[in-house]
């Protein structure tokens, strides 16, 4: 911005968040989206955030979106998001995704049939409402498949595989048919002393009850 | 720095999706245009006072009006028009000469660039004090052309006015500002600085 002009005082991220929230609350109150009616209700539910372990520093954003449809019924078209210098924030059904810089994700499906996020490179943060028995929200990173049960977690692509860390709740990680539950505070793969990866804990035969997930603080 | 789209959806396509209530599209448009809307409002109004409410108003109006967008202009230009209308409506509601309160950042000692910025900031405050007393249309035309550096034709477009009317407004505003600047060296300096970019 030139010094000749009256330099614009930037707004804080908190301000931008308030503005965005207020806009979409007003839109939802006036006219719920016909394409994402459940999103309006889901926004009033408590959500758990996913933290993504990306190591890149944001500078400028480069985003590519081919198509993006959100609807009920059969799986909709896919959406591809590619970022360069900085990340990107995208809403997809009941989920909100923060895509890391230098990342590529492919989104497909919907809240009725299930959502799949394919992480080609980089990292992604997902904000997803608890599924409560609905079709799963899944993140794939190479050979790693992460199924959201109702948590806060991060997935980072690592070659043909991925790394997962769970901040809150539990996710189910499947690799080569072997299923592991990763709980809050745990990582996958998890290195124990001596640098030898620990064996993956087998998943329990029964689904983890929703009551096991404490409600996030307001 | 502006976001660069490798394969951006066309303006019309994005507008249609937004008009249908596609929240993803609406959030994309918000992220894409928010800083532009902020900058336009800031240049016209001179501060971030009430800015959150005004940006909100602008985007609500954008989303409400998008069904009427036919692609005859760039979407960003169309959004500019709405933003300017929001600014104009705000100025029309605001009592003239209302007190302007702003936080002034501390100037690090021995930092010439910071001192210069502080000086320019103070000069800008003098300018906007003068502009507060002008008719809103004169102020909008002047700030978009002289402060924001937009060509007169573009200013006319976003104000939905003729080029002649826009030139007249800028001229009238400039005349009043120059009159005040004769008694205000700081304001004079700011105008001389701004004039270097006028086209």
Short mmCIF file of C-alpha atoms in Angstrom, two decimals:
data_model
loop_
_atom_site.label_atom_id
_atom_site.label_comp_id
_atom_site.label_asym_id
_atom_site.label_seq_id
_atom_site.Cartn_x
_atom_site.Cartn_y
_atom_site.Cartn_z
CA UNK A 1 0.00 0.00 0.00
CA UNK A 2 1.49 3.30 -1.00
CA UNK A 3 2.45 5.85 1.59
CA UNK A 4 0.70 8.41 -0.59
CA UNK A 5 -2.61 6.92 0.38
CA UNK A 6 -4.16 6.85 3.81
CA UNK A 7 -2.76 3.54 5.00
CA UNK A 8 -5.52 1.15 5.95
CA UNK A 9 -5.43 0.08 9.57
CA UNK A 10 -5.87 -3.68 9.42
CA UNK A 11 -8.55 -5.44 11.39
CA UNK A 12 -7.54 -8.17 13.80
CA UNK A 13 -8.30 -11.81 13.14
CA UNK A 14 -10.74 -11.67 16.03
CA UNK A 15 -12.57 -8.83 14.27
CA UNK A 16 -12.73 -10.75 11.03
CA UNK A 17 -14.02 -13.81 12.84
CA UNK A 18 -16.76 -11.74 14.47
CA UNK A 19 -17.73 -10.18 11.18
CA UNK A 20 -17.88 -13.50 9.37
CA UNK A 21 -19.84 -15.14 12.15
CA UNK A 22 -22.32 -12.28 12.33
CA UNK A 23 -22.87 -12.27 8.58
CA UNK A 24 -23.66 -15.94 8.34
CA UNK A 25 -25.77 -15.98 11.47
CA UNK A 26 -27.87 -13.23 9.94
CA UNK A 27 -28.10 -15.08 6.66
CA UNK A 28 -29.11 -18.27 8.42
CA UNK A 29 -31.70 -16.46 10.49
CA UNK A 30 -33.18 -14.69 7.49
CA UNK A 31 -33.01 -17.53 5.03
CA UNK A 32 -31.47 -20.88 5.88
CA UNK A 33 -29.41 -22.15 2.98
CA UNK A 34 -31.48 -24.52 0.85
CA UNK A 35 -28.31 -26.42 0.05
CA UNK A 36 -27.03 -26.76 3.58
CA UNK A 37 -30.02 -26.66 5.89
CA UNK A 38 -28.33 -29.09 8.26
CA UNK A 39 -25.33 -26.82 8.42
CA UNK A 40 -27.52 -24.14 9.96
CA UNK A 41 -28.59 -26.52 12.73
CA UNK A 42 -25.13 -27.99 13.07
CA UNK A 43 -23.64 -24.57 13.62
CA UNK A 44 -25.65 -24.34 16.81
CA UNK A 45 -24.30 -27.64 18.05
CA UNK A 46 -21.08 -27.89 19.89
CA UNK A 47 -18.12 -28.70 17.67
CA UNK A 48 -14.72 -29.96 18.31
CA UNK A 49 -11.81 -28.52 16.49
CA UNK A 50 -9.08 -30.36 14.70
CA UNK A 51 -5.57 -29.07 14.88
CA UNK A 52 -3.35 -29.73 11.97
CA UNK A 53 0.34 -30.12 12.35
CA UNK A 54 1.55 -28.11 9.37
CA UNK A 55 4.99 -26.55 9.47
CA UNK A 56 4.58 -23.99 6.72
CA UNK A 57 4.39 -20.23 7.27
CA UNK A 58 1.50 -18.42 5.60
CA UNK A 59 2.30 -15.56 3.26
CA UNK A 60 -0.17 -15.30 0.36
CA UNK A 61 -2.98 -17.70 -0.58
CA UNK A 62 -3.32 -19.62 -3.84
CA UNK A 63 -6.57 -21.60 -3.96
CA UNK A 64 -7.98 -23.78 -6.67
CA UNK A 65 -11.56 -25.00 -6.48
CA UNK A 66 -12.87 -26.96 -9.42
CA UNK A 67 -16.48 -27.52 -8.37
CA UNK A 68 -18.21 -27.62 -5.01
CA UNK A 69 -21.68 -28.87 -4.35
CA UNK A 70 -23.14 -29.54 -0.98
CA UNK A 71 -26.40 -31.42 -0.84
CA UNK A 72 -28.33 -34.28 0.50
CA UNK A 73 -28.82 -37.68 -1.10
CA UNK A 74 -26.29 -39.18 -3.50
CA UNK A 75 -22.71 -38.16 -3.32
CA UNK A 76 -22.15 -34.80 -4.95
CA UNK A 77 -19.35 -33.66 -7.15
CA UNK A 78 -15.83 -33.45 -5.82
CA UNK A 79 -13.99 -30.30 -4.90
CA UNK A 80 -10.26 -29.93 -5.10
CA UNK A 81 -8.42 -27.33 -3.06
CA UNK A 82 -4.79 -26.53 -3.72
CA UNK A 83 -2.94 -23.95 -1.67
CA UNK A 84 0.43 -22.38 -2.18
CA UNK A 85 1.79 -19.58 -0.02
CA UNK A 86 -0.90 -19.59 2.59
CA UNK A 87 -3.72 -21.75 3.78
CA UNK A 88 -7.38 -21.61 2.97
CA UNK A 89 -10.54 -21.92 5.00
CA UNK A 90 -13.43 -23.79 3.39
CA UNK A 91 -16.82 -24.94 4.60
CA UNK A 92 -18.04 -28.33 3.40
CA UNK A 93 -21.35 -29.55 4.70
CA UNK A 94 -21.13 -29.59 8.46
CA UNK A 95 -17.39 -29.40 8.38
CA UNK A 96 -15.09 -26.45 8.24
CA UNK A 97 -11.64 -27.13 6.88
CA UNK A 98 -8.47 -25.12 7.24
CA UNK A 99 -6.10 -26.31 4.55
CA UNK A 100 -2.43 -25.71 5.25
CA UNK A 101 -0.20 -23.84 2.84
CA UNK A 102 1.39 -26.00 0.15
CA UNK A 103 -1.39 -28.55 0.45
CA UNK A 104 -3.84 -30.31 -1.79
CA UNK A 105 -7.10 -31.90 -0.68
CA UNK A 106 -9.98 -33.48 -2.54
CA UNK A 107 -13.40 -33.26 -0.92
CA UNK A 108 -16.30 -35.49 -1.89
CA UNK A 109 -19.60 -36.73 -0.52
CA UNK A 110 -22.04 -35.03 1.79
CA UNK A 111 -23.40 -35.22 5.29
CA UNK A 112 -26.06 -37.71 4.28
CA UNK A 113 -23.86 -40.23 2.50
CA UNK A 114 -20.63 -39.49 4.31
CA UNK A 115 -17.77 -37.14 3.56
CA UNK A 116 -14.34 -38.11 2.39
CA UNK A 117 -11.32 -35.83 2.45
CA UNK A 118 -8.32 -37.06 0.50
CA UNK A 119 -5.13 -35.35 1.54
CA UNK A 120 -2.68 -35.49 -1.36
CA UNK A 121 -0.03 -33.35 0.30
CA UNK A 122 0.43 -31.00 3.21
CA UNK A 123 -2.01 -30.86 6.08
CA UNK A 124 -5.62 -30.08 6.88
CA UNK A 125 -7.56 -29.00 9.94
CA UNK A 126 -11.12 -30.20 10.18
CA UNK A 127 -13.93 -28.90 12.31
CA UNK A 128 -16.63 -31.54 12.33
CA UNK A 129 -19.72 -31.94 14.44
CA UNK A 130 -20.03 -35.28 16.24
CA UNK A 131 -21.44 -37.86 13.84
CA UNK A 132 -23.94 -39.44 16.22
CA UNK A 133 -24.33 -42.49 14.06
CA UNK A 134 -24.46 -40.69 10.73
CA UNK A 135 -22.20 -41.80 7.87
CA UNK A 136 -18.60 -41.12 8.69
CA UNK A 137 -16.37 -38.18 7.97
CA UNK A 138 -13.12 -39.69 6.74
CA UNK A 139 -9.71 -38.30 5.96
CA UNK A 140 -7.33 -40.30 3.78
CA UNK A 141 -3.62 -39.57 3.61
CA UNK A 142 -1.82 -42.09 1.47
CA UNK A 143 -2.25 -45.48 3.05
CA UNK A 144 -3.72 -43.95 6.20
CA UNK A 145 -7.45 -43.61 6.69
CA UNK A 146 -8.75 -41.56 9.58
CA UNK A 147 -12.39 -41.88 10.55
CA UNK A 148 -13.95 -39.19 12.64
CA UNK A 149 -15.87 -40.49 15.59
CA UNK A 150 -16.17 -37.17 17.31
CA UNK A 151 -12.87 -35.51 17.93
CA UNK A 152 -10.31 -32.91 17.34
CA UNK A 153 -7.35 -34.16 15.38
CA UNK A 154 -4.77 -33.36 12.80
CA UNK A 155 -3.56 -35.24 9.76
CA UNK A 156 -0.33 -34.50 7.95
CA UNK A 157 0.66 -36.30 4.78
CA UNK A 158 4.03 -38.01 5.08
CA UNK A 159 5.08 -39.62 1.82
CA UNK A 160 2.77 -42.55 1.17
CA UNK A 161 1.47 -42.41 4.67
CA UNK A 162 0.35 -39.85 7.19
CA UNK A 163 0.75 -38.72 10.76
CA UNK A 164 -2.17 -38.22 13.07
CA UNK A 165 -2.36 -36.44 16.38
CA UNK A 166 -5.50 -36.21 18.46
CA UNK A 167 -6.19 -33.22 20.62
CA UNK A 168 -9.65 -34.14 21.81
CA UNK A 169 -11.73 -37.31 21.69
CA UNK A 170 -10.89 -40.35 19.57
CA UNK A 171 -10.25 -41.20 15.94
CA UNK A 172 -10.00 -44.58 14.29
CA UNK A 173 -6.90 -45.05 12.12
CA UNK A 174 -6.77 -47.85 9.59
CA UNK A 175 -3.61 -48.92 7.77
CA UNK A 176 -3.40 -52.11 5.72
CA UNK A 177 -6.54 -53.40 7.38
CA UNK A 178 -5.23 -52.86 10.88
CA UNK A 179 -7.43 -50.53 12.91
CA UNK A 180 -6.23 -48.44 15.81
CA UNK A 181 -8.00 -46.04 18.10
CA UNK A 182 -6.03 -42.94 18.86
CA UNK A 183 -7.19 -41.00 21.87
CA UNK A 184 -6.77 -37.46 23.10
CA UNK A 185 -3.16 -36.57 23.63
CA UNK A 186 -1.92 -39.47 21.54
CA UNK A 187 -0.23 -39.56 18.15
CA UNK A 188 -0.11 -42.09 15.38
CA UNK A 189 2.37 -43.52 14.67
CA UNK A 190 3.61 -43.11 18.17
CA UNK A 191 7.32 -43.51 18.84
CA UNK A 192 8.25 -44.98 22.21
CA UNK A 193 11.62 -44.70 23.90
CA UNK A 194 14.46 -45.83 21.70
CA UNK A 195 12.70 -44.67 18.60
CA UNK A 196 10.91 -47.95 17.95
CA UNK A 197 7.36 -47.41 16.79
CA UNK A 198 4.80 -48.90 19.15
CA UNK A 199 2.41 -51.56 17.92
CA UNK A 200 -0.94 -50.14 17.01
CA UNK A 201 -3.57 -50.83 19.62
CA UNK A 202 -6.38 -52.89 18.18
CA UNK A 203 -9.73 -51.18 17.95
CA UNK A 204 -12.39 -52.32 20.40
CA UNK A 205 -15.18 -54.39 18.93
CA UNK A 206 -17.83 -51.95 20.11
CA UNK A 207 -18.02 -48.30 19.04
CA UNK A 208 -16.89 -45.81 21.66
CA UNK A 209 -19.98 -44.29 23.27
CA UNK A 210 -20.63 -40.63 22.59
CA UNK A 211 -20.73 -39.96 26.30
CA UNK A 212 -16.99 -40.55 26.35
CA UNK A 213 -16.44 -37.26 24.57
CA UNK A 214 -16.72 -34.37 26.91
CA UNK A 215 -18.40 -31.34 25.49
CA UNK A 216 -15.96 -28.70 24.44
CA UNK A 217 -15.79 -25.54 26.47
CA UNK A 218 -17.78 -22.65 25.06
CA UNK B 1 -1.26 -9.39 -1.73
CA UNK B 2 -4.33 -10.45 -3.73
CA UNK B 3 -5.26 -14.09 -3.85
CA UNK B 4 -4.51 -15.64 -7.21
CA UNK B 5 -6.93 -18.12 -8.73
CA UNK B 6 -5.50 -20.83 -10.93
CA UNK B 7 -8.90 -21.84 -12.06
CA UNK B 8 -11.34 -19.44 -10.53
CA UNK B 9 -15.03 -19.95 -11.05
CA UNK B 10 -16.39 -17.19 -13.27
CA UNK B 11 -17.93 -14.19 -11.58
CA UNK B 12 -21.36 -15.14 -12.80
CA UNK B 13 -21.06 -18.73 -11.66
CA UNK B 14 -19.90 -17.70 -8.20
CA UNK B 15 -22.64 -15.09 -7.96
CA UNK B 16 -25.25 -17.64 -8.95
CA UNK B 17 -24.05 -20.08 -6.35
CA UNK B 18 -24.11 -17.37 -3.72
CA UNK B 19 -27.56 -16.27 -4.78
CA UNK B 20 -28.80 -19.85 -4.38
CA UNK B 21 -27.70 -19.75 -0.75
CA UNK B 22 -24.61 -21.90 -1.19
CA UNK B 23 -22.81 -21.13 2.03
CA UNK B 24 -19.50 -22.43 0.74
CA UNK B 25 -19.68 -20.07 -2.20
CA UNK B 26 -20.71 -17.22 0.05
CA UNK B 27 -17.80 -17.84 2.39
CA UNK B 28 -15.46 -18.02 -0.59
CA UNK B 29 -16.74 -14.68 -1.81
CA UNK B 30 -16.41 -13.19 1.65
CA UNK B 31 -12.80 -14.34 1.96
CA UNK B 32 -12.07 -13.14 -1.54
CA UNK B 33 -13.51 -9.67 -1.18
CA UNK B 34 -13.39 -8.81 2.51
CA UNK B 35 -10.19 -6.83 2.44
CA UNK B 36 -11.26 -4.90 -0.60
CA UNK B 37 -14.54 -3.97 1.08
CA UNK B 38 -12.68 -2.97 4.21
CA UNK B 39 -10.18 -0.85 2.32
CA UNK B 40 -12.91 0.99 0.42
CA UNK B 41 -14.86 1.73 3.57
CA UNK B 42 -11.72 2.76 5.40
CA UNK B 43 -10.64 5.20 2.71
CA UNK B 44 -14.06 6.81 2.56
CA UNK B 45 -14.63 6.96 6.29
CA UNK B 46 -11.07 7.48 7.48
CA UNK B 47 -11.07 5.07 10.41
CA UNK B 48 -12.16 1.67 11.65
CA UNK B 49 -14.90 3.10 13.81
CA UNK B 50 -18.05 1.01 13.30
CA UNK B 51 -16.11 -0.94 10.68
CA UNK B 52 -17.22 -4.41 11.77
CA UNK B 53 -20.86 -3.41 11.49
CA UNK B 54 -20.30 -1.73 8.14
CA UNK B 55 -18.49 -4.65 6.58
CA UNK B 56 -21.27 -6.86 7.82
CA UNK B 57 -23.87 -4.55 6.27
CA UNK B 58 -22.00 -4.51 2.99
CA UNK B 59 -21.80 -8.25 2.68
CA UNK B 60 -25.38 -8.82 3.78
CA UNK B 61 -26.43 -6.42 1.06
CA UNK B 62 -24.12 -8.13 -1.43
CA UNK B 63 -25.62 -11.53 -0.75
CA UNK B 64 -29.16 -10.18 -0.84
CA UNK B 65 -28.57 -8.45 -4.15
CA UNK B 66 -26.58 -11.10 -5.96
CA UNK B 67 -29.63 -12.50 -7.70
CA UNK B 68 -29.57 -9.30 -9.72
CA UNK B 69 -25.97 -9.66 -10.88
CA UNK B 70 -25.90 -10.41 -14.58
CA UNK B 71 -22.18 -10.36 -15.21
CA UNK B 72 -22.30 -7.05 -17.05
CA UNK B 73 -19.48 -5.78 -14.83
CA UNK B 74 -16.79 -7.42 -12.78
CA UNK B 75 -18.14 -8.85 -9.56
CA UNK B 76 -15.59 -6.81 -7.62
CA UNK B 77 -16.85 -3.60 -9.25
CA UNK B 78 -20.41 -4.56 -8.45
CA UNK B 79 -19.41 -5.16 -4.83
CA UNK B 80 -17.64 -1.79 -4.80
CA UNK B 81 -20.89 -0.11 -5.76
CA UNK B 82 -22.69 -1.70 -2.87
CA UNK B 83 -19.87 -0.87 -0.49
CA UNK B 84 -19.96 2.77 -1.54
CA UNK B 85 -23.73 2.84 -1.00
CA UNK B 86 -23.24 1.45 2.50
CA UNK B 87 -20.63 4.10 3.21
CA UNK B 88 -22.86 6.81 1.83
CA UNK B 89 -25.81 5.64 3.92
CA UNK B 90 -23.61 5.61 7.01
CA UNK B 91 -22.38 9.12 6.36
CA UNK B 92 -25.92 10.30 5.84
CA UNK B 93 -26.92 8.88 9.23
CA UNK B 94 -23.90 10.13 11.12
CA UNK B 95 -24.19 13.53 12.77
CA UNK B 96 -21.83 16.03 11.12
CA UNK B 97 -18.63 16.76 12.94
CA UNK B 98 -18.98 13.77 15.29
CA UNK B 99 -15.95 13.34 17.52
CA UNK B 100 -13.37 11.02 16.08
CA UNK B 101 -11.59 8.88 18.62
CA UNK B 102 -8.72 6.70 17.58
CA UNK B 103 -5.96 4.93 19.34
CA UNK B 104 -2.65 6.40 18.35
CA UNK B 105 0.16 3.88 18.43
CA UNK B 106 3.28 4.76 20.32
CA UNK B 107 6.12 5.98 18.16
CA UNK B 108 9.33 4.09 18.74
CA UNK B 109 12.05 6.55 19.56
CA UNK B 110 14.55 7.12 16.80
CA UNK B 111 12.51 5.43 14.08
CA UNK B 112 12.12 7.98 11.26
CA UNK B 113 9.71 5.85 9.26
CA UNK B 114 7.46 5.39 12.27
CA UNK B 115 7.54 9.12 12.93
CA UNK B 116 6.64 9.81 9.32
CA UNK B 117 3.76 7.37 9.48
CA UNK B 118 2.55 8.97 12.68
CA UNK B 119 2.74 12.37 11.04
CA UNK B 120 0.82 11.18 8.01
CA UNK B 121 -1.73 9.59 10.27
CA UNK B 122 -2.23 12.87 12.08
CA UNK B 123 -2.46 14.65 8.74
CA UNK B 124 -5.09 12.18 7.62
CA UNK B 125 -7.09 12.94 10.75
CA UNK B 126 -7.02 16.62 9.82
CA UNK B 127 -8.24 15.74 6.35
CA UNK B 128 -11.10 13.59 7.55
CA UNK B 129 -12.14 16.29 10.00
CA UNK B 130 -12.59 18.54 6.97
CA UNK B 131 -14.32 15.80 5.02
CA UNK B 132 -16.74 15.23 7.90
CA UNK B 133 -18.21 18.63 7.07
CA UNK B 134 -18.69 17.95 3.39
CA UNK B 135 -21.70 16.58 1.60
CA UNK B 136 -21.42 12.79 1.58
CA UNK B 137 -21.32 12.57 -2.23
CA UNK B 138 -18.46 15.03 -2.42
CA UNK B 139 -16.58 13.15 0.27
CA UNK B 140 -17.06 9.75 -1.36
CA UNK B 141 -15.94 11.03 -4.77
CA UNK B 142 -12.92 12.81 -3.29
CA UNK B 143 -11.75 9.91 -1.14
CA UNK B 144 -12.13 7.31 -3.86
CA UNK B 145 -10.25 9.43 -6.40
CA UNK B 146 -7.65 11.33 -4.37
CA UNK B 147 -7.08 9.01 -1.40
CA UNK B 148 -7.82 5.62 -2.92
CA UNK B 149 -6.30 6.61 -6.25
CA UNK B 150 -9.08 5.33 -8.49
CA UNK B 151 -9.50 6.81 -11.95
CA UNK B 152 -12.41 9.20 -12.29
CA UNK B 153 -14.20 6.83 -14.65
CA UNK B 154 -14.07 4.08 -12.06
CA UNK B 155 -15.26 6.41 -9.34
CA UNK B 156 -18.17 7.43 -11.56
CA UNK B 157 -18.98 3.78 -12.15
CA UNK B 158 -19.06 2.74 -8.50
CA UNK B 159 -21.02 5.85 -7.58
CA UNK B 160 -23.44 5.22 -10.42
CA UNK B 161 -22.91 8.78 -11.53
CA UNK B 162 -21.85 10.47 -14.73
CA UNK B 163 -18.21 11.34 -15.30
CA UNK B 164 -19.09 15.03 -15.37
CA UNK B 165 -20.91 14.87 -12.06
CA UNK B 166 -18.04 12.94 -10.51
CA UNK B 167 -15.46 15.45 -11.72
CA UNK B 168 -17.56 18.24 -10.29
CA UNK B 169 -17.85 16.54 -6.94
CA UNK B 170 -14.12 15.93 -6.71
CA UNK B 171 -13.42 19.50 -7.72
CA UNK B 172 -15.82 20.95 -5.15
CA UNK B 173 -14.44 18.76 -2.39
CA UNK B 174 -10.90 19.61 -3.36
CA UNK B 175 -11.67 23.30 -3.30
CA UNK B 176 -12.93 23.10 0.27
CA UNK B 177 -10.07 20.93 1.41
CA UNK B 178 -7.52 23.27 -0.22
CA UNK B 179 -9.12 26.21 1.52
CA UNK B 180 -8.61 24.53 4.87
CA UNK B 181 -5.14 23.40 3.97
CA UNK B 182 -3.99 27.00 3.53
CA UNK B 183 -4.21 27.28 7.32
CA UNK B 184 -2.98 23.77 8.08
CA UNK B 185 0.58 22.88 7.01
CA UNK B 186 0.14 19.26 7.97
CA UNK B 187 -2.95 18.93 5.82
CA UNK B 188 -1.17 20.76 3.02
CA UNK B 189 1.67 18.28 3.20
CA UNK B 190 -0.73 15.34 3.08
CA UNK B 191 -2.49 16.73 0.03
CA UNK B 192 0.74 17.37 -1.78
CA UNK B 193 1.74 13.81 -1.05
CA UNK B 194 -1.61 12.46 -2.22
CA UNK B 195 -1.54 14.60 -5.36
CA UNK B 196 1.51 12.80 -6.62
CA UNK B 197 -0.67 9.80 -7.31
CA UNK B 198 -3.67 11.58 -8.77
CA UNK B 199 -4.56 10.67 -12.30
#
